[in-house]
CSV table of C-alpha atoms in Angstrom, one decimal:
chain,number,residue,atom,x,y,z
A,1,MET,CA,-11.5,-30.8,-17.8
A,2,SER,CA,-8.9,-28.7,-19.2
A,3,GLN,CA,-10.7,-26.1,-19.0
A,4,ARG,CA,-10.5,-26.4,-15.1
A,5,GLY,CA,-6.8,-27.8,-14.8
A,6,ILE,CA,-7.6,-31.1,-14.6
A,7,PRO,CA,-5.2,-33.6,-15.9
A,8,PHE,CA,-6.8,-36.5,-18.1
A,9,GLU,CA,-4.9,-38.9,-20.6
A,10,GLU,CA,-6.7,-40.1,-23.8
A,11,LEU,CA,-7.4,-43.3,-25.0
A,12,SER,CA,-8.8,-44.3,-28.2
A,13,VAL,CA,-10.1,-47.8,-28.0
A,14,SER,CA,-11.9,-47.5,-31.7
A,15,ASN,CA,-9.2,-49.9,-33.6
A,16,ASP,CA,-9.4,-53.2,-31.2
A,17,PRO,CA,-13.2,-54.0,-29.8
A,18,SER,CA,-12.0,-56.2,-27.5
A,19,LEU,CA,-10.6,-52.9,-25.2
A,20,LEU,CA,-14.0,-51.4,-25.0
A,21,ALA,CA,-14.7,-55.1,-23.8
A,22,SER,CA,-12.9,-54.7,-21.4
A,23,LEU,CA,-13.9,-50.9,-20.3
A,24,SER,CA,-16.9,-52.1,-20.2
A,25,SER,CA,-17.1,-55.5,-18.3
A,26,VAL,CA,-15.9,-52.6,-15.6
A,27,SER,CA,-18.2,-49.6,-16.5
A,28,GLY,CA,-21.1,-51.4,-17.5
A,29,LEU,CA,-21.8,-49.3,-21.2
A,30,LYS,CA,-21.0,-50.1,-24.7
A,31,THR,CA,-19.8,-46.8,-26.2
A,32,VAL,CA,-17.6,-44.4,-25.2
A,33,PRO,CA,-16.4,-41.6,-23.9
A,34,GLN,CA,-15.9,-43.7,-20.3
A,35,VAL,CA,-14.5,-41.5,-17.7
A,36,PHE,CA,-12.2,-43.0,-15.2
A,37,VAL,CA,-10.4,-40.6,-12.3
A,38,GLY,CA,-7.6,-42.7,-10.8
A,39,GLY,CA,-8.8,-46.1,-11.8
A,40,ALA,CA,-12.0,-46.3,-10.8
A,41,PHE,CA,-14.9,-45.1,-13.1
A,42,VAL,CA,-17.1,-42.0,-13.3
A,43,GLY,CA,-19.6,-41.8,-15.5
A,44,ASP,CA,-20.1,-40.8,-19.9
A,45,GLY,CA,-19.9,-37.7,-21.2
A,46,GLU,CA,-22.6,-36.6,-20.9
A,47,ALA,CA,-22.2,-37.6,-16.6
A,48,THR,CA,-19.2,-35.8,-16.2
A,49,ILE,CA,-20.0,-33.3,-17.9
A,50,SER,CA,-23.0,-32.5,-15.9
A,51,LEU,CA,-20.5,-33.7,-12.3
A,52,LEU,CA,-18.3,-30.6,-13.0
A,53,VAL,CA,-20.8,-28.3,-14.3
A,54,LYS,CA,-22.2,-29.0,-10.0
A,55,SER,CA,-18.8,-29.3,-8.7
A,56,ASP,CA,-18.1,-25.9,-10.2
A,57,ASN,CA,-21.4,-24.7,-8.0
A,58,ASP,CA,-21.5,-26.5,-5.3
A,59,ASP,CA,-17.3,-26.0,-4.4
A,60,GLN,CA,-16.3,-23.2,-6.0
A,61,SER,CA,-14.4,-22.0,-2.9
A,62,GLU,CA,-11.8,-25.3,-2.9
A,63,GLY,CA,-10.7,-25.0,-6.6
A,64,GLY,CA,-13.5,-25.5,-8.4
A,65,GLY,CA,-14.9,-28.7,-10.5
A,66,ARG,CA,-11.3,-30.6,-8.4
A,67,LYS,CA,-12.8,-32.1,-5.1
A,68,SER,CA,-15.4,-32.8,-5.7
A,69,PHE,CA,-15.1,-34.7,-9.6
A,70,PHE,CA,-12.5,-36.6,-7.8
A,71,SER,CA,-14.9,-37.3,-5.2
A,72,ALA,CA,-17.8,-39.2,-7.4
A,73,ALA,CA,-15.4,-42.0,-8.6
A,74,ASP,CA,-17.2,-45.0,-8.5
A,75,LYS,CA,-14.7,-47.0,-6.2
A,76,SER,CA,-16.8,-50.6,-6.9
A,77,LYS,CA,-15.9,-50.4,-9.9
A,78,ILE,CA,-12.0,-50.3,-11.1
A,79,LEU,CA,-9.9,-50.9,-13.6
A,80,PRO,CA,-7.9,-53.3,-13.0
A,81,ALA,CA,-4.1,-52.5,-13.9
A,82,PRO,CA,-3.5,-55.1,-16.5
A,83,THR,CA,-6.3,-53.7,-18.6
A,84,ILE,CA,-5.0,-49.4,-18.1
A,85,GLU,CA,-1.9,-50.4,-19.8
A,86,LYS,CA,-3.7,-52.6,-22.3
A,87,LEU,CA,-5.3,-49.5,-23.7
A,88,ARG,CA,-2.0,-47.2,-23.6
A,89,VAL,CA,0.0,-49.6,-25.8
A,90,GLY,CA,-3.2,-49.9,-27.6
A,91,ASP,CA,-3.6,-46.1,-28.0
A,92,ALA,CA,-0.1,-46.1,-28.8
A,93,LYS,CA,-0.1,-48.1,-31.8
A,94,GLU,CA,-3.2,-46.3,-33.1
A,95,LYS,CA,-1.5,-43.5,-32.6
A,96,ILE,CA,2.3,-44.4,-33.9
A,97,VAL,CA,0.4,-45.9,-37.2
A,98,ALA,CA,-2.0,-42.0,-37.6
A,99,LEU,CA,0.9,-40.3,-36.7
A,100,ALA,CA,3.7,-42.1,-38.7
A,101,TYR,CA,1.3,-42.3,-41.7
A,102,ARG,CA,-0.5,-38.9,-41.6
A,103,ASP,CA,0.9,-37.2,-45.0
A,104,VAL,CA,0.4,-40.6,-47.0
A,105,SER,CA,-2.7,-41.0,-49.6
A,106,GLU,CA,-4.8,-43.9,-49.0
A,107,GLN,CA,-3.6,-45.3,-52.6
A,108,ILE,CA,0.0,-45.1,-52.3
A,109,LEU,CA,-0.6,-47.2,-49.2
A,110,ILE,CA,-2.7,-49.6,-50.6
A,111,SER,CA,0.9,-50.1,-53.8
A,112,TRP,CA,2.7,-50.0,-50.7
A,113,ASP,CA,1.5,-52.9,-49.4
A,114,LYS,CA,1.3,-54.8,-51.8
A,115,LEU,CA,4.5,-54.7,-54.1
A,116,LYS,CA,5.9,-55.1,-49.7
A,117,THR,CA,3.6,-58.2,-49.5
A,118,VAL,CA,5.3,-59.5,-53.9
A,119,PHE,CA,9.1,-58.7,-52.9
A,120,ILE,CA,9.1,-59.7,-49.1
A,121,THR,CA,9.3,-62.9,-48.6
A,122,PRO,CA,10.9,-65.1,-45.8
A,123,THR,CA,13.8,-65.6,-47.4
A,124,ASP,CA,14.8,-61.8,-48.4
A,125,ALA,CA,13.0,-60.3,-45.3
A,126,HIS,CA,14.5,-56.4,-46.2
A,127,PRO,CA,15.1,-56.3,-50.5
A,128,GLU,CA,16.5,-54.4,-52.6
A,129,LEU,CA,15.4,-53.3,-55.7
A,130,SER,CA,16.0,-52.0,-59.0
A,131,ARG,CA,13.7,-48.7,-59.4
A,132,ASN,CA,12.6,-51.5,-63.0
A,133,GLU,CA,11.1,-54.0,-60.8
A,134,VAL,CA,8.9,-52.0,-58.8
A,135,LEU,CA,8.2,-50.0,-61.8
A,136,GLU,CA,6.9,-53.4,-63.3
A,137,ALA,CA,5.2,-53.8,-60.3
A,138,LEU,CA,3.6,-51.2,-59.9
A,139,ILE,CA,2.0,-51.6,-63.7
A,140,HIS,CA,1.3,-55.0,-62.4
A,141,GLN,CA,-0.6,-54.1,-59.9
A,142,HIS,CA,-2.3,-51.4,-61.7
A,143,LYS,CA,-3.4,-54.0,-64.3
A,144,HIS,CA,-5.3,-55.9,-62.7
A,145,LEU,CA,-7.3,-53.0,-60.4
A,146,PRO,CA,-11.4,-53.5,-60.9
A,147,GLU,CA,-11.1,-50.3,-62.2
A,148,LYS,CA,-8.4,-48.8,-64.0
A,149,ASP,CA,-7.5,-45.8,-64.8
A,150,ASP,CA,-5.7,-45.6,-68.3
A,151,HIS,CA,-4.0,-41.8,-67.2
A,152,VAL,CA,-2.4,-43.6,-64.2
A,153,ASP,CA,0.8,-42.0,-63.6
A,154,ILE,CA,2.9,-44.6,-62.7
A,155,GLU,CA,6.5,-42.6,-62.7
A,156,GLY,CA,4.3,-40.4,-60.2
A,157,MET,CA,3.2,-43.1,-57.9
A,158,LEU,CA,7.4,-44.1,-57.7
A,159,GLU,CA,7.9,-40.6,-57.2
A,160,GLU,CA,5.6,-40.3,-53.7
A,161,LEU,CA,6.7,-43.3,-52.9
A,162,ILE,CA,9.8,-42.2,-52.0
A,163,HIS,CA,8.6,-39.1,-50.7
A,164,SER,CA,6.2,-40.3,-48.7
A,165,ASN,CA,9.4,-41.6,-47.0
A,166,LEU,CA,7.5,-45.5,-47.4
A,167,MET,CA,10.9,-46.8,-50.3
A,168,ALA,CA,14.2,-44.8,-49.8
A,169,GLU,CA,16.8,-44.4,-52.4
A,170,THR,CA,20.2,-46.0,-51.0
A,171,LYS,CA,23.6,-44.6,-51.9
A,172,GLY,CA,23.8,-47.7,-54.0
A,173,GLY,CA,21.4,-46.6,-56.5
A,174,LYS,CA,18.4,-49.1,-54.9
A,175,LEU,CA,14.9,-48.8,-53.8
A,176,ILE,CA,14.3,-50.0,-50.3
A,177,PHE,CA,11.1,-50.1,-48.1
A,178,THR,CA,11.8,-48.5,-44.7
A,179,THR,CA,9.9,-50.9,-42.3
A,180,ASN,CA,12.3,-53.7,-43.7
A,181,PRO,CA,15.8,-51.9,-43.9
A,182,PRO,CA,19.4,-54.1,-44.9
A,183,PRO,CA,20.5,-54.6,-41.2
A,184,PRO,CA,23.1,-52.1,-40.8
A,185,LYS,CA,27.0,-52.5,-40.5
A,186,ARG,CA,29.2,-52.4,-37.4
A,187,GLY,CA,29.8,-49.3,-37.0
A,188,GLU,CA,27.1,-47.6,-38.3
A,189,ALA,CA,23.9,-45.6,-36.6
A,190,ILE,CA,20.7,-48.5,-36.4
A,191,ASN,CA,19.2,-45.4,-37.8
A,192,SER,CA,21.0,-44.2,-41.1
A,193,CYS,CA,19.7,-47.1,-42.9
A,194,PHE,CA,17.8,-44.0,-44.9
A,195,GLU,CA,17.7,-40.0,-45.3
A,196,TRP,CA,14.0,-39.3,-43.8
A,197,LYS,CA,11.9,-36.7,-46.0
A,198,GLY,CA,9.6,-33.5,-45.0
A,199,HIS,CA,8.0,-32.7,-42.6
A,200,VAL,CA,9.2,-34.4,-39.2
A,201,LEU,CA,7.8,-34.6,-35.2
A,202,PRO,CA,8.0,-33.1,-32.7
A,203,PRO,CA,11.2,-34.6,-30.6
A,204,SER,CA,8.6,-35.4,-27.9
A,205,GLN,CA,6.4,-37.1,-29.4
A,206,ILE,CA,8.9,-39.4,-31.6
A,207,SER,CA,10.6,-40.6,-27.7
A,208,GLU,CA,6.9,-41.0,-27.0
A,209,LEU,CA,5.8,-43.9,-29.6
A,210,LEU,CA,8.1,-44.8,-30.3
A,211,GLN,CA,9.3,-46.5,-26.8
A,212,ARG,CA,4.6,-47.1,-26.5
A,213,GLY,CA,5.8,-48.8,-29.8
A,214,MET,CA,8.5,-50.8,-28.1
A,215,SER,CA,6.6,-51.5,-25.1
A,216,GLN,CA,3.5,-53.0,-26.8
A,217,LEU,CA,6.1,-55.1,-28.9
A,218,LEU,CA,7.9,-56.0,-25.2
A,219,ASP,CA,4.0,-56.9,-23.9
A,220,SER,CA,3.3,-58.9,-27.6
A,221,HIS,CA,6.9,-61.1,-27.1
A,222,GLY,CA,7.3,-61.3,-23.9
A,223,ARG,CA,8.3,-63.8,-22.1
A,224,GLU,CA,8.6,-65.7,-18.9
A,225,GLY,CA,6.1,-62.4,-17.5
A,226,GLY,CA,8.3,-60.2,-18.9
A,227,LYS,CA,11.6,-61.0,-17.9
A,228,ALA,CA,12.3,-62.7,-21.4
A,229,ILE,CA,11.9,-60.9,-24.7
A,230,ASP,CA,11.5,-63.7,-28.7
A,231,TYR,CA,14.1,-61.1,-30.2
A,232,LYS,CA,13.9,-62.9,-32.9
A,233,ALA,CA,9.6,-63.3,-33.5
A,234,LEU,CA,9.8,-59.7,-32.5
A,235,ALA,CA,12.4,-58.9,-35.6
A,236,LYS,CA,9.4,-60.5,-37.8
A,237,ASP,CA,6.5,-58.2,-36.2
A,238,PRO,CA,5.3,-55.3,-39.2
A,239,ALA,CA,5.1,-53.8,-35.9
A,240,PHE,CA,8.9,-53.3,-35.2
A,241,GLY,CA,8.7,-52.2,-38.5
A,242,ASP,CA,6.7,-49.0,-38.1
A,243,ILE,CA,9.6,-48.4,-35.3
A,244,VAL,CA,12.6,-48.9,-37.3
A,245,ARG,CA,10.5,-46.5,-39.6
A,246,LEU,CA,9.8,-43.6,-37.5
A,247,SER,CA,13.4,-43.9,-35.7
A,248,HIS,CA,14.4,-41.9,-38.4
A,249,GLN,CA,13.2,-39.6,-37.7
A,250,LEU,CA,15.1,-39.0,-34.4
A,251,ALA,CA,18.2,-37.6,-37.4
A,252,LYS,CA,15.9,-34.1,-38.0
A,253,SER,CA,14.7,-33.6,-35.0
A,254,ASP,CA,16.5,-31.7,-32.1
A,255,PRO,CA,15.8,-32.2,-27.9
A,256,ALA,CA,17.5,-28.3,-27.9
A,257,VAL,CA,14.0,-27.3,-27.8
A,258,LEU,CA,12.5,-29.5,-24.8
A,259,SER,CA,12.5,-28.9,-20.8
A,260,ARG,CA,14.4,-30.3,-18.7
A,261,ASP,CA,12.4,-32.8,-18.2
A,262,GLU,CA,10.8,-33.1,-21.5
A,263,ARG,CA,14.8,-33.6,-22.1
A,264,MET,CA,15.4,-36.3,-20.0
A,265,ALA,CA,12.2,-38.7,-21.2
A,266,PHE,CA,13.5,-37.8,-25.0
A,267,TYR,CA,16.5,-40.1,-23.7
A,268,ILE,CA,15.5,-42.7,-21.4
A,269,ASN,CA,12.4,-43.8,-24.0
A,270,ILE,CA,15.2,-43.2,-26.1
A,271,TYR,CA,17.7,-45.4,-25.0
A,272,ASN,CA,15.3,-48.4,-24.3
A,273,VAL,CA,14.4,-48.3,-27.6
A,274,LEU,CA,18.1,-48.5,-29.0
A,275,ILE,CA,18.7,-51.5,-26.4
A,276,VAL,CA,16.4,-53.5,-28.0
A,277,HIS,CA,16.0,-52.0,-31.6
A,278,ALA,CA,20.3,-52.6,-32.0
A,279,MET,CA,18.9,-56.5,-30.7
A,280,THR,CA,15.8,-57.2,-32.4
A,281,ALA,CA,18.4,-55.5,-35.3
A,282,ARG,CA,21.5,-57.0,-35.3
A,283,GLY,CA,20.9,-59.9,-32.7
A,284,PRO,CA,22.3,-59.8,-28.7
A,285,PRO,CA,25.7,-59.9,-28.4
A,286,PRO,CA,27.0,-63.7,-27.7
A,287,ASN,CA,28.9,-63.4,-24.0
A,288,LEU,CA,29.4,-59.8,-21.5
A,289,ALA,CA,33.2,-59.1,-23.1
A,290,ALA,CA,30.6,-58.2,-27.0
A,291,ARG,CA,27.9,-56.7,-24.8
A,292,MET,CA,30.3,-53.9,-23.7
A,293,LEU,CA,31.4,-53.4,-26.9
A,294,PHE,CA,27.9,-53.9,-27.9
A,295,TYR,CA,26.7,-50.6,-25.6
A,296,GLY,CA,29.0,-48.4,-27.2
A,297,GLU,CA,28.6,-49.7,-31.0
A,298,ALA,CA,25.2,-49.6,-30.6
A,299,LYS,CA,23.6,-45.7,-31.8
A,300,TYR,CA,21.1,-43.5,-32.9
A,301,VAL,CA,21.7,-40.5,-35.3
A,302,ILE,CA,19.3,-37.7,-33.5
A,303,ALA,CA,19.7,-34.4,-34.5
A,304,GLY,CA,22.7,-34.7,-37.1
A,305,ASN,CA,24.9,-36.3,-34.2
A,306,GLU,CA,25.7,-40.2,-33.3
A,307,TYR,CA,25.0,-41.6,-29.4
A,308,SER,CA,25.8,-45.2,-28.5
A,309,CYS,CA,23.7,-46.3,-25.7
A,310,ASN,CA,26.8,-45.1,-23.6
A,311,ASP,CA,26.7,-41.7,-24.6
A,312,ILE,CA,23.3,-41.3,-23.7
A,313,GLU,CA,23.5,-43.1,-20.3
A,314,ASN,CA,27.1,-41.2,-18.8
A,315,GLY,CA,27.0,-38.7,-21.0
A,316,VAL,CA,23.4,-37.1,-22.0
A,317,LEU,CA,21.9,-38.5,-18.3
A,318,ARG,CA,24.8,-38.1,-16.0
A,319,GLY,CA,25.7,-34.5,-16.4
A,320,ASN,CA,28.8,-36.5,-18.9
A,321,ARG,CA,30.4,-38.6,-16.1
A,322,PRO,CA,32.8,-41.4,-16.7
A,323,SER,CA,31.6,-44.9,-17.0
A,324,PRO,CA,32.0,-47.4,-14.7
A,325,ALA,CA,33.5,-49.8,-16.6
A,326,SER,CA,36.4,-46.9,-18.4
A,327,VAL,CA,39.6,-47.3,-18.7
A,328,GLN,CA,41.5,-45.1,-16.4
A,329,LEU,CA,45.3,-44.6,-17.0
A,330,PRO,CA,47.5,-43.6,-14.1
A,331,PHE,CA,48.0,-40.4,-13.4
A,332,THR,CA,45.1,-39.1,-15.3
A,333,LYS,CA,41.6,-37.8,-14.3
A,334,PRO,CA,38.5,-39.6,-15.0
A,335,THR,CA,36.0,-37.6,-18.0
A,336,GLY,CA,33.0,-38.3,-19.6
A,337,PRO,CA,32.1,-39.1,-23.4
A,338,PHE,CA,32.0,-35.9,-24.8
A,339,LYS,CA,34.7,-33.8,-25.0
A,340,GLY,CA,35.3,-29.7,-25.3
A,341,GLY,CA,33.7,-27.8,-28.0
A,342,ASP,CA,31.2,-31.4,-29.1
A,343,PRO,CA,28.2,-30.5,-29.9
A,344,ARG,CA,26.5,-32.9,-27.5
A,345,LEU,CA,27.2,-30.8,-24.7
A,346,SER,CA,24.4,-28.8,-24.8
A,347,GLN,CA,21.6,-32.0,-24.1
A,348,VAL,CA,24.7,-33.0,-21.0
A,349,ILE,CA,21.3,-32.9,-18.1
A,350,SER,CA,23.5,-32.2,-14.6
A,351,PRO,CA,23.2,-32.0,-12.0
A,352,PRO,CA,21.9,-35.5,-13.0
A,353,ASP,CA,18.9,-37.3,-11.4
A,354,PRO,CA,20.5,-41.4,-9.9
A,355,ARG,CA,16.2,-42.5,-10.4
A,356,ILE,CA,17.0,-42.8,-14.3
A,357,HIS,CA,18.8,-45.7,-13.0
A,358,PHE,CA,15.7,-47.7,-12.1
A,359,ALA,CA,14.3,-46.3,-15.2
A,360,LEU,CA,17.7,-47.2,-17.6
A,361,ASN,CA,16.8,-50.9,-19.0
A,362,CYS,CA,20.4,-52.2,-20.6
A,363,GLY,CA,18.8,-55.7,-21.3
A,364,ALA,CA,20.2,-57.7,-18.3
A,365,LYS,CA,17.7,-59.8,-16.4
A,366,SER,CA,18.3,-57.5,-13.2
A,367,CYS,CA,17.6,-54.0,-15.1
A,368,PRO,CA,14.4,-52.2,-13.5
A,369,ALA,CA,11.2,-52.4,-15.5
A,370,ILE,CA,10.9,-50.5,-19.4
A,371,ARG,CA,8.2,-48.2,-18.5
A,372,VAL,CA,7.5,-44.6,-21.1
A,373,TYR,CA,8.3,-41.3,-19.5
A,374,THR,CA,7.4,-37.8,-20.4
A,375,GLY,CA,8.2,-34.8,-20.0
A,376,ASN,CA,5.1,-33.5,-18.1
A,377,ALA,CA,4.9,-36.7,-15.5
A,378,LEU,CA,8.6,-37.4,-14.9
A,379,GLU,CA,8.4,-37.0,-12.0
A,380,MET,CA,5.9,-39.3,-10.9
A,381,GLY,CA,7.5,-41.5,-13.6
A,382,LEU,CA,11.1,-41.6,-11.8
A,383,GLN,CA,8.9,-41.9,-8.5
A,384,ALA,CA,6.8,-45.8,-9.9
A,385,ALA,CA,9.9,-46.5,-11.2
A,386,THR,CA,11.9,-46.0,-7.6
A,387,GLU,CA,9.4,-47.3,-5.8
A,388,SER,CA,9.5,-50.6,-7.9
A,389,PHE,CA,12.7,-51.0,-8.3
A,390,CYS,CA,13.4,-51.0,-4.6
A,391,ALA,CA,10.3,-53.1,-3.8
A,392,ASP,CA,12.4,-55.8,-5.5
A,393,GLU,CA,13.9,-57.2,-2.6
A,394,SER,CA,16.8,-58.8,-4.2
A,395,ASN,CA,17.7,-54.7,-4.9
A,396,VAL,CA,17.2,-53.5,-1.3
A,397,ASN,CA,17.0,-55.1,1.7
A,398,PHE,CA,18.8,-55.1,4.9
A,399,ASP,CA,18.6,-57.6,8.3
A,400,ARG,CA,18.1,-56.2,11.8
A,401,ASN,CA,19.7,-58.5,13.5
A,402,SER,CA,23.5,-58.5,11.4
A,403,ASN,CA,22.8,-54.3,10.9
A,404,THR,CA,23.1,-55.5,7.7
A,405,LEU,CA,22.1,-53.5,3.4
A,406,THR,CA,22.2,-55.8,1.2
A,407,LEU,CA,21.5,-53.2,-2.4
A,408,SER,CA,22.0,-54.4,-6.2
A,409,LYS,CA,25.2,-53.1,-7.6
A,410,ILE,CA,23.3,-50.3,-9.6
A,411,PHE,CA,24.2,-48.8,-6.3
A,412,GLN,CA,28.0,-49.8,-6.7
A,413,TRP,CA,28.6,-49.1,-9.6
A,414,TYR,CA,26.7,-45.8,-9.3
A,415,ARG,CA,27.4,-44.7,-6.2
A,416,PRO,CA,28.7,-40.9,-6.2
A,417,ASP,CA,25.4,-40.2,-8.4
A,418,PHE,CA,23.6,-41.1,-5.3
A,419,GLY,CA,25.1,-38.8,-3.1
A,420,SER,CA,26.9,-38.9,0.4
A,421,ASP,CA,25.4,-41.4,2.5
A,422,LEU,CA,21.9,-39.9,3.8
A,423,GLN,CA,21.0,-38.4,0.8
A,424,LEU,CA,20.9,-42.4,-0.2
A,425,GLN,CA,18.9,-43.5,2.5
A,426,GLU,CA,16.4,-40.7,2.0
A,427,LEU,CA,16.4,-41.9,-1.4
A,428,LEU,CA,16.2,-45.9,-0.4
A,429,VAL,CA,13.5,-44.1,2.1
A,430,ASN,CA,11.4,-43.0,-0.3
A,431,GLY,CA,11.5,-45.8,-2.2
A,432,VAL,CA,10.6,-48.3,-0.3
A,433,THR,CA,7.2,-48.3,0.5
A,434,GLY,CA,4.4,-49.3,3.6
A,435,LYS,CA,5.2,-51.1,7.0
A,436,ARG,CA,8.4,-52.4,5.2
A,437,GLY,CA,9.1,-48.2,4.0
A,438,ILE,CA,8.7,-47.5,8.0
A,439,SER,CA,11.1,-50.5,9.6
A,440,LEU,CA,13.6,-49.5,6.7
A,441,LYS,CA,13.4,-46.4,8.1
A,442,ASN,CA,13.8,-47.3,12.0
A,443,PHE,CA,16.6,-49.3,10.8
A,444,PHE,CA,18.9,-46.2,9.4
A,445,GLU,CA,17.7,-44.1,13.0
A,446,GLU,CA,18.8,-47.5,14.9
A,447,ALA,CA,21.5,-47.9,12.4
A,448,PRO,CA,23.1,-45.2,10.7
A,449,LYS,CA,26.1,-46.8,9.3
A,450,PRO,CA,24.7,-50.4,9.1
A,451,LYS,CA,27.2,-53.1,6.7
A,452,LEU,CA,27.1,-52.7,3.4
A,453,VAL,CA,26.7,-55.7,0.4
A,454,PHE,CA,26.0,-55.2,-2.7
A,455,ALA,CA,23.7,-58.2,-4.3
A,456,ASP,CA,24.9,-60.5,-7.5
A,457,TYR,CA,23.8,-58.7,-10.8
A,458,ASN,CA,22.3,-61.2,-13.3
A,459,TRP,CA,23.9,-59.9,-16.8
A,460,ASP,CA,21.9,-62.5,-18.1
A,461,LEU,CA,20.6,-61.2,-21.4
A,462,ASN,CA,16.6,-60.9,-21.3
A,463,GLU,CA,16.4,-63.6,-24.1
A,464,ALA,CA,13.8,-65.7,-24.7
């Protein structure tokens, strides 16, 4: 398919038999690969190749195998949207484990898991250990192996645990598990618990893996139809430890190499992960005043520079514009978070895309849904986010009788980002789909300057 210019997404089901069963219930096949187009079943690998070859011969004048291939999908065999999302989540979990631990030997991973079983307890989830404590535990492990090697280098095993970023040494000389570091102190970046050593994944890959991993956790620990999160249960999930460990690669990964779309997807994903990571690690802020402080204090180190939630949203994604919540002194010009000479200015995306406001989730119940964004499908992702946000009548609504347009307060707080009245109306018409979208278009044609009302925003935390 790559040779024919047909974009595709490859998802693995090797670690979860239930996912293969979900596919089989639609396709009737019990093996992989299975190919679907737009959720509709096409065939197994052999059948797909035959279709591509046949369509090459039939449709050379119409773009090779594309037209016939797409039309071959069986519309009676459709994967439900929840199944597709579960496939993506399962694939993400597998990729995170495979990529995050790809340079670690199986023997070291086994020893590490045993050490965690010994030292991580309900009363001490973030142990700080002396070197001797870890060495003694490794010696004890070795003594109880059924086929032990008397020449095993225990000191070397400990060094490999550290070199593989499974354990790390604190400034105080203690050893910690990188999946269970001590909670960061107030003011510290939450991915600065240890320094990552060795190989670092590309920034776009880190961003996507973090967001897919977090999506899997939210799927497992979401409540009330996904509108609330059980942060305490999430914190105890071993998969959260993988997120914590992986986030430390950001400090050594430079998004300057990314294209504009890749950079935008990177920072949207990182913002959404940072919010959940910080609320899980530190606990959700107890009130609205604490929440406003939280957005400035929750931060990651990226390529050696600190980025708070406010820095990512207002500095990078909004083109270095002042926050709507910032206080402006008399006779001063409002400015963005990055001042002259700030190295983070190189990351600013200008002009910004106003649809980011339908992609960023700050942890409030009125916030948009969380999705995974990639550079090569950013336009599709932002449009889907816009349509999803605008489909909710509490965000976008209109009444012909009273000539009233009711919008989410997001449109009020970030009004300059949405351009002129005409540009805002165009965005809304493009975001509201189906018959309701046609009605909205007619509404604007009949009343180009409707009365504008902003709905109350639910700042309650999405905490279960």
